[in-house]
Coordinates of C-alpha atoms in Angstrom, one line a residue:
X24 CA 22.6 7.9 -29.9
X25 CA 23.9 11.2 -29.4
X26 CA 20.6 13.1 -29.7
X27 CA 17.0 12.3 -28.5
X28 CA 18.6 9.6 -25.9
X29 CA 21.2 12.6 -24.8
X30 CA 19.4 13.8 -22.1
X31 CA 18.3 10.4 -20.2
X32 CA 21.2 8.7 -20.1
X33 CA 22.5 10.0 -17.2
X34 CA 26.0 9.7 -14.9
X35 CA 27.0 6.7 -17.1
X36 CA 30.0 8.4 -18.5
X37 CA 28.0 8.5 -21.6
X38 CA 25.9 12.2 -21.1
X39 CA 25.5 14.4 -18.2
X40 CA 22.5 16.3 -17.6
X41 CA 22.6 19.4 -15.4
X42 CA 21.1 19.3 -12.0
X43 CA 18.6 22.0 -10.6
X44 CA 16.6 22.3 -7.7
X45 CA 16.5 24.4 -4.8
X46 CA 18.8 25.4 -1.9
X47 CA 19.0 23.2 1.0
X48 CA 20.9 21.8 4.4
X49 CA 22.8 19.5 1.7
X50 CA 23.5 20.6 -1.7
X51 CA 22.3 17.2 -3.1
X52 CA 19.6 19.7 -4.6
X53 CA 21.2 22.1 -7.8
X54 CA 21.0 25.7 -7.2
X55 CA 18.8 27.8 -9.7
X56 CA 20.7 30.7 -9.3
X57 CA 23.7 32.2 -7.5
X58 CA 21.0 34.4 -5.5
X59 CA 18.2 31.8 -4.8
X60 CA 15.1 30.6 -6.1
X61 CA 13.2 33.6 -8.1
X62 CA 9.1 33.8 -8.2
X63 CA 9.1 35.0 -11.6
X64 CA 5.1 34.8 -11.9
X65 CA 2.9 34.0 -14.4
X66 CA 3.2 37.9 -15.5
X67 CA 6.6 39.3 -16.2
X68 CA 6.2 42.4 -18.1
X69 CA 3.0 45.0 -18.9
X70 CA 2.4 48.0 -21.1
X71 CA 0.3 49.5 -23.1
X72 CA 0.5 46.8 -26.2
X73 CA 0.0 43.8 -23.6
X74 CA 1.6 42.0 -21.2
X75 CA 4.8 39.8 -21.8
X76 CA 3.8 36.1 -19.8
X77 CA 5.7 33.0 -18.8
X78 CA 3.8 31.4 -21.1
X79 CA 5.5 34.0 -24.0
X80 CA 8.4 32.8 -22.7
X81 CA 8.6 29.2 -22.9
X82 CA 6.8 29.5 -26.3
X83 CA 10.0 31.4 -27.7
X84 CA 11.9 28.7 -26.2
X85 CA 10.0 25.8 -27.9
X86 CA 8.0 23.2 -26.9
X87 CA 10.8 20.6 -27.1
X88 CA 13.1 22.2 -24.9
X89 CA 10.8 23.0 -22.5
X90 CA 9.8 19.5 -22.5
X91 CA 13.7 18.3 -21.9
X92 CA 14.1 20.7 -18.8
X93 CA 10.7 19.3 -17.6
X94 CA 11.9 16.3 -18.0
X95 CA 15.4 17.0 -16.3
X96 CA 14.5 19.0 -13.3
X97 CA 11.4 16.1 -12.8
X98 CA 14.3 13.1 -12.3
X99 CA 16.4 15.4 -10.6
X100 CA 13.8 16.4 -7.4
X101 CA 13.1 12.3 -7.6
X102 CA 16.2 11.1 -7.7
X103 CA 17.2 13.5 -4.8
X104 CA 14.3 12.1 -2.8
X105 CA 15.2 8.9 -3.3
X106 CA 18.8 9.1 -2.7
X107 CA 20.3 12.6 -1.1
X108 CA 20.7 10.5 2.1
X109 CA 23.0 7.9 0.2
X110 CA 24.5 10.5 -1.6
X111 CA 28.3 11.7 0.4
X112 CA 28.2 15.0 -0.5
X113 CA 31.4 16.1 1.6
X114 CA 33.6 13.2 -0.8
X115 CA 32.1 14.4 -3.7
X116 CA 33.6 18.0 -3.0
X117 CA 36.4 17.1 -2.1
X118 CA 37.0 15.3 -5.8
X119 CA 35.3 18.3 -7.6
X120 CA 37.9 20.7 -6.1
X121 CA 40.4 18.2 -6.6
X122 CA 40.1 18.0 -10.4
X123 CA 39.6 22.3 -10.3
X124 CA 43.1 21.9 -8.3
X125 CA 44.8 19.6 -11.0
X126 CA 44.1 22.4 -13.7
X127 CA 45.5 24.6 -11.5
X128 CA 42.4 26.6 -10.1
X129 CA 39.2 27.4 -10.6
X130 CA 39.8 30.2 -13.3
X131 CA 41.7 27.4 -15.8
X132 CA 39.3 24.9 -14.9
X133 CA 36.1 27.5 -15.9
X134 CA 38.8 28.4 -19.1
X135 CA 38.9 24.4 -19.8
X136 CA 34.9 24.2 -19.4
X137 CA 34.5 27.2 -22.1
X138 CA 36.5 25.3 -24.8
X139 CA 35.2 21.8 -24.2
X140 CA 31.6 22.5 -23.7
X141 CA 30.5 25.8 -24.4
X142 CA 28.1 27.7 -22.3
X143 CA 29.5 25.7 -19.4
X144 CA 30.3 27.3 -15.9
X145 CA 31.9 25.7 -13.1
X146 CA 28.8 25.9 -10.9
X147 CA 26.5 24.1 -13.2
X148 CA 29.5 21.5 -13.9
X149 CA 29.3 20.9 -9.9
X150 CA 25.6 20.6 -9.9
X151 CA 25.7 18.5 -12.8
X152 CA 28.6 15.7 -10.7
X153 CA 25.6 15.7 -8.3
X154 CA 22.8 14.9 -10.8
X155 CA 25.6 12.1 -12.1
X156 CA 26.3 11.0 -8.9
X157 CA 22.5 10.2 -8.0
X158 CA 22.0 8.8 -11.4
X159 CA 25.2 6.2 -10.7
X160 CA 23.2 5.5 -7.2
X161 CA 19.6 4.7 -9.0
X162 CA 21.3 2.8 -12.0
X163 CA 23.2 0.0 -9.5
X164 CA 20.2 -0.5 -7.3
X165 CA 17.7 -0.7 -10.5
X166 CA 20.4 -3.6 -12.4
X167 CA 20.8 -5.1 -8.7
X168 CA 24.5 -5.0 -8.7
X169 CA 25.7 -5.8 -5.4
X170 CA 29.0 -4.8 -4.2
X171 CA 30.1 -8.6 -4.4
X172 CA 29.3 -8.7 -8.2
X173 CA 31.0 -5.9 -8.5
X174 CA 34.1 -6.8 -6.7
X175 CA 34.0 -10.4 -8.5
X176 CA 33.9 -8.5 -11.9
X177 CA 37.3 -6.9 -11.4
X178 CA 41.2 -7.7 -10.5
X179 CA 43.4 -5.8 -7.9
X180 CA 46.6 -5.8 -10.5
X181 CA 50.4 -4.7 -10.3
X182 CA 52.4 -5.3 -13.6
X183 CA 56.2 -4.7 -14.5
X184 CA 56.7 -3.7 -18.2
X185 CA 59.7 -4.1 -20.3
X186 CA 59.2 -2.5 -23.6
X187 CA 61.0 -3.3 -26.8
X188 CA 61.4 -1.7 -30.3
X189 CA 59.8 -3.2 -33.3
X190 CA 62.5 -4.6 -35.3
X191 CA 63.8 -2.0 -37.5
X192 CA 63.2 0.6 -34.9
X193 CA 66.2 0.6 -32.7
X194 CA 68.8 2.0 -35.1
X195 CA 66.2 5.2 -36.0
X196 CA 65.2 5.2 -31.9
X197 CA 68.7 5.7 -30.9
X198 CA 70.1 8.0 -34.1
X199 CA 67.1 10.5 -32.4
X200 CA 69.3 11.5 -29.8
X201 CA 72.8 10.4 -28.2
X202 CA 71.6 10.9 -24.9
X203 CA 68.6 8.7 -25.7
X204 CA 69.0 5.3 -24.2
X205 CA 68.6 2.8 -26.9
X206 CA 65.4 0.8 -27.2
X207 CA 66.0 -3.3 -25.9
X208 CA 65.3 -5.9 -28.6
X209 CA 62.6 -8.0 -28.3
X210 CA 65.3 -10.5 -27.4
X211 CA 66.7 -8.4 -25.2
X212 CA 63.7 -7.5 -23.6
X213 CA 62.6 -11.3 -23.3
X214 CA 66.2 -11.6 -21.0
X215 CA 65.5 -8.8 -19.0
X216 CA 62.0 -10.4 -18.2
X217 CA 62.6 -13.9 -17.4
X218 CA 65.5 -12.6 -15.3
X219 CA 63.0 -10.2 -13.2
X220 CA 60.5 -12.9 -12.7
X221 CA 63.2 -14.9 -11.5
X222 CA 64.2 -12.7 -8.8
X223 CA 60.2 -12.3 -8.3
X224 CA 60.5 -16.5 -7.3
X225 CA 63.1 -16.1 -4.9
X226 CA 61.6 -13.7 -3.1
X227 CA 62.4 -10.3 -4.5
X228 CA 59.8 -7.6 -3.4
X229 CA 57.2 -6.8 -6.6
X230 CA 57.2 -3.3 -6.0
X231 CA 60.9 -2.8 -5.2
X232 CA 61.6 -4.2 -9.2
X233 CA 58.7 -2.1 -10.5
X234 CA 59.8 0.6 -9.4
X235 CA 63.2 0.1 -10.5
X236 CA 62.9 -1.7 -14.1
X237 CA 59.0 -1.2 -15.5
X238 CA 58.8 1.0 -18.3
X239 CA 55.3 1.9 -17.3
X240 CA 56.6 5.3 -15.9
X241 CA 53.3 6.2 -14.4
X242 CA 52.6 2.7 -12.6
X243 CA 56.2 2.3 -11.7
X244 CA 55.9 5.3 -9.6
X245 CA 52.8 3.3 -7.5
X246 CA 55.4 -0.2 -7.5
X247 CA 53.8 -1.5 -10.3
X248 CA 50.4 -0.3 -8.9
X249 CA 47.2 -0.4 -11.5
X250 CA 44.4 -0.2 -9.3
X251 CA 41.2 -2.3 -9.8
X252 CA 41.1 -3.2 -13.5
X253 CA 37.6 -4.7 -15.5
X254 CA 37.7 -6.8 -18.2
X255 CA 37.6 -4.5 -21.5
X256 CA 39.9 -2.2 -20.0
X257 CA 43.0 -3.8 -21.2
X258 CA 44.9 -5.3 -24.3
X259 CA 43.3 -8.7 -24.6
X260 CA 46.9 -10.3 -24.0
X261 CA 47.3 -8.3 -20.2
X262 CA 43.5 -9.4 -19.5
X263 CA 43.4 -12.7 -20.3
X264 CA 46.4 -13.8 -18.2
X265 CA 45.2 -11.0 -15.7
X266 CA 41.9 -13.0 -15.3
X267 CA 43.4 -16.8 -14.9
X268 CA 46.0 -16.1 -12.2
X269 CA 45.0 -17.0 -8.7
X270 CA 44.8 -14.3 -5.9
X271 CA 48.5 -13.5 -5.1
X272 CA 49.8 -15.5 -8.1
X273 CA 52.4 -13.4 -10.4
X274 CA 52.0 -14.4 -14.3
X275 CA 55.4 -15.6 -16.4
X276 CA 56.2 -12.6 -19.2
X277 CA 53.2 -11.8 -21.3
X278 CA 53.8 -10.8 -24.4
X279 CA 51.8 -7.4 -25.7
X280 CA 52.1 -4.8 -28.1
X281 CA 53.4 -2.9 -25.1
X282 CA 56.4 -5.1 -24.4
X283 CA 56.4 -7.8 -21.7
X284 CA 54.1 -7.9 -18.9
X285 CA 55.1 -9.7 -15.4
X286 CA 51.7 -9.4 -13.9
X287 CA 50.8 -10.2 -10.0
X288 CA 47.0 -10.4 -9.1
X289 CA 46.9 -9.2 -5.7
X290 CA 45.3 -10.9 -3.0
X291 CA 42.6 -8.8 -1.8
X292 CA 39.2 -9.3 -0.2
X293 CA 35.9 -7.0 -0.9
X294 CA 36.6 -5.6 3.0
X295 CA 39.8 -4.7 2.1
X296 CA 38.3 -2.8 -1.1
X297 CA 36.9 1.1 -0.1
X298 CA 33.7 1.6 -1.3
X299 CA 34.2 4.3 -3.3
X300 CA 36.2 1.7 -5.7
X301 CA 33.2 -0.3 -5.3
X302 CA 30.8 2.5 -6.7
X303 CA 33.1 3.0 -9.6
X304 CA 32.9 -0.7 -10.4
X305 CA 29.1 -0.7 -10.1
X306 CA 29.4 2.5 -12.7
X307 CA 31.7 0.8 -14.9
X308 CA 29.4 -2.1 -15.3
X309 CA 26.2 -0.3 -15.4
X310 CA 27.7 1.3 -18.6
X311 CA 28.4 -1.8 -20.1
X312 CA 24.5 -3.1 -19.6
X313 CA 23.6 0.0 -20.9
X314 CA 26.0 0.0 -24.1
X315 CA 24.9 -3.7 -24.9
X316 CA 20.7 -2.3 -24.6
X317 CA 20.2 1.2 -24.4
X318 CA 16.5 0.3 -23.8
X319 CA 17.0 -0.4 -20.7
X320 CA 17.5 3.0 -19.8
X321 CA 14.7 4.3 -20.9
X322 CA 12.7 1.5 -18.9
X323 CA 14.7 2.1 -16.0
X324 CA 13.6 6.1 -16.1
X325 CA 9.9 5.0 -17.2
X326 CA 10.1 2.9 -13.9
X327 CA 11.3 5.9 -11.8
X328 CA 8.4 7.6 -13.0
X329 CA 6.0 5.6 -12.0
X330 CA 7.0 5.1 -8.8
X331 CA 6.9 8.5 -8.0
X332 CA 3.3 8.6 -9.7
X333 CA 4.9 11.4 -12.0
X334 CA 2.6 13.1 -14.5
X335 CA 3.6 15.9 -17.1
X336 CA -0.2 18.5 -17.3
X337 CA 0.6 20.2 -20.1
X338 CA -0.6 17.4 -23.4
X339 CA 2.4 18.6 -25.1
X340 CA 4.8 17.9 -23.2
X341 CA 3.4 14.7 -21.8
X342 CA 3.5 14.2 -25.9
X343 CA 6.9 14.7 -26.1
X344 CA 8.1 13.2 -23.7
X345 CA 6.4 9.7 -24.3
X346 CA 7.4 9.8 -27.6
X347 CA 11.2 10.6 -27.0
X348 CA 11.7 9.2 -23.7
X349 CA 9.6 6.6 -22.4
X350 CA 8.7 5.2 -25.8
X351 CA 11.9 2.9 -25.4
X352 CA 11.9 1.6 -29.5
X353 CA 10.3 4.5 -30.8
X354 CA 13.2 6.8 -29.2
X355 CA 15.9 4.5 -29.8
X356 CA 15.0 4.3 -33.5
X357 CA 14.4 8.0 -33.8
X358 CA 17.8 8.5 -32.3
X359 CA 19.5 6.8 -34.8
X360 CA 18.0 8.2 -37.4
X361 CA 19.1 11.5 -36.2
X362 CA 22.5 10.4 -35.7
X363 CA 23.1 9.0 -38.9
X364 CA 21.4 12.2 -40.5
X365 CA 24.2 14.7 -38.7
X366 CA 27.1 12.5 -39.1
X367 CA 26.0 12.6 -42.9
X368 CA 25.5 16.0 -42.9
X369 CA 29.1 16.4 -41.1
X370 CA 30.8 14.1 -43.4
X371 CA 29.8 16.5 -46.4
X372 CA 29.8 19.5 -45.2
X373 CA 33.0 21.8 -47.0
X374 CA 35.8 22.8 -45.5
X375 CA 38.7 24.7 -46.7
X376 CA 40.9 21.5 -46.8
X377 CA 38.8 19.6 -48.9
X378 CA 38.3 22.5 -51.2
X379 CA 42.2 22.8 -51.3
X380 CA 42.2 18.7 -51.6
X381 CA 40.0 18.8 -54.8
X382 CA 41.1 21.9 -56.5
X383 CA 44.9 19.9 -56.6
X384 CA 42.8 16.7 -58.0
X385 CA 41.6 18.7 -61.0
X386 CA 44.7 20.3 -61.5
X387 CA 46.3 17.2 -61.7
X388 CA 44.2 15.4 -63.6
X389 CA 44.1 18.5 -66.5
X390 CA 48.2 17.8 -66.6
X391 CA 47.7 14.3 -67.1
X392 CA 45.3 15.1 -69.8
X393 CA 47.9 17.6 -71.1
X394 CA 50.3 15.1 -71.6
X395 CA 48.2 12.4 -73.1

């Protein structure tokens, strides 16, 4: 439902929408321009043939696309209303130019922007975080989740990993490189586990052996440290044991595709958990509701709309926007339809490589006809 439902499903991690409004003590609102608002009026050109309107304009544009920025700038002024004085603007910033800082400025990260989305700038990337943001805000208070469902949903985890190499992999692992340490057996490996969860039982510190023996180089770093994890977001093995061990309880070696887990579920309250975890929680499972029924959505925006006694003047536009957004089955269906229609047209489309591919086919099959 890449399409029609695009534009609605907002700061889900699904689609983002880019925000716009006006100027203001906080920047909740987007910024049209770098200058400021612009009056263009209803007249924006005259001579001697006629005069060049607004209305000119948004006609060249199309009605439809027209209708989608109606659409966008109207949730965006609502949802800014309803939620600019929720919204921490100051924390957001401070992860926005966090992320432009891990891609080492703002000229790689506008670079990055280019090649991933097109047409992309770093200001309407920032303005579109705060449209997100809001959306994320709206979404939890419209499924009611409460920041103890949310922290119920998920487990404050540490793991040490031991990895192994698939038998038949060791000899090739190590024959890579002398100075490459040679992979453990999964026998080996097995040892190496049961010995660290012994030392865990008489008292060893969790993230002292972390640190020192799991494999899991980037957790190992944080003494085993994984953060807040939600079921779905690991191998069903990890989860499973994850999600049965008491609060402060460490799990005997689980075995995964990854190796050997030694799991600890850390005792933690929902005071102890920062709110900011909290909100990505609420996110996390407001994207699962909305993957099992996209309807709700639409619902949820048809809602919005109401509430803020929203009406679209123009009849084609109000048109449009019925039928593709608050129309729940008719837009879901018509999304689909769409989707499977481009991912048909993508799957047969020529390329170079397939051309190559079947030129090779008919050559070979000629020889084999040759020699029949």
């Amino acid at each position: 439902m890449k399409k029609k439902l695009a534009p609605i499903i907002l700061g889900l991690g699904l689609v983002s929408l880019a925000a716009c409004s006006n100027d203001g003590e906080e920047n909740t609102d987007s910024a049209s321009t770098e200058e400021g608002d612009v009056e263009f009026g209803s007249v924006l050109a005259t001579s001697d043939a006629g005069d060049v309107t607004a209305d000119d304009v948004l006609n060249q544009i199309g009605t439809n696309q027209v209708a989608n920025q109606t659409f966008q700038l109207v949730l965006d002024k609502v949802l800014t209303d309803k939620y600019s004085e929720e919204l921490n603007m100051d924390e957001l910033n401070e992860q926005i130019d966090a992320e432009i800082e891990q891609y080492g400025g703002e000229e790689n990260f506008a670079m990055m922007l280019q090649q991933s989305q097109p047409g992309m700038t770093v200001d309407t990337y920032k303005q579109q975080r705060v449209s997100n943001a809001l959306n994320d805000l709206y979404f939890a208070d419209y499924f009611e989740i409460t920041d103890e469902e949310a922290f119920d949903s998920v487990r404050k985890s540490s793991h040490i990993l031991v990895s192994f190499a698939e038998e038949g992999e060791e000899d090739a692992e190590s024959a890579e490189g002398e100075e490459e340490e040679a992979a453990m057996t999964k026998e080996e490996a097995k040892t190496k586990a049961d010995d660290l969860k012994k030392q865990l039982d008489d008292g060893a510190d969790f993230g002292e052996l972390a640190s020192e023996n799991s494999d899991d180089t980037g957790s190992a770093q944080q003494n085993g440290d994984l953060g807040y994890v939600s079921e779905g977001q690991m191998v069903e093995e990890f989860e499973t044991a994850l999600f049965e061990l008491e609060p402060g309880e460490i799990s005997e070696p689980v075995e995964s595709q990854f190796g050997y887990h030694i799991i600890l579920n850390e005792d933690v309250s929902l005071e102890d958990t920062p709110k900011e975890e909290l909100d990505t929680i609420k996110t996390q499972l407001v994207n699962q509701k909305i993957q099992e029924d996209p309807s709700q959505a639409l619902q949820g925006y048809r809602d919005l709309l109401e509430e803020y006694n929203v009406s679209f003047e123009n009849e084609e536009i109000q048109s449009y926007i019925e039928e593709t957004f608050l129309n729940a089955d008719e837009a879901l269906e018509n999304a689909q339809q769409e989707d499977a229609a481009a991912e048909e047209e993508s799957e047969g489309a020529p390329t170079e490589e397939n051309a190559e591919e079947e030129s090779e086919s008919e050559e070979s099959a000629d020889t084999e006809e040759d020699a029949e």
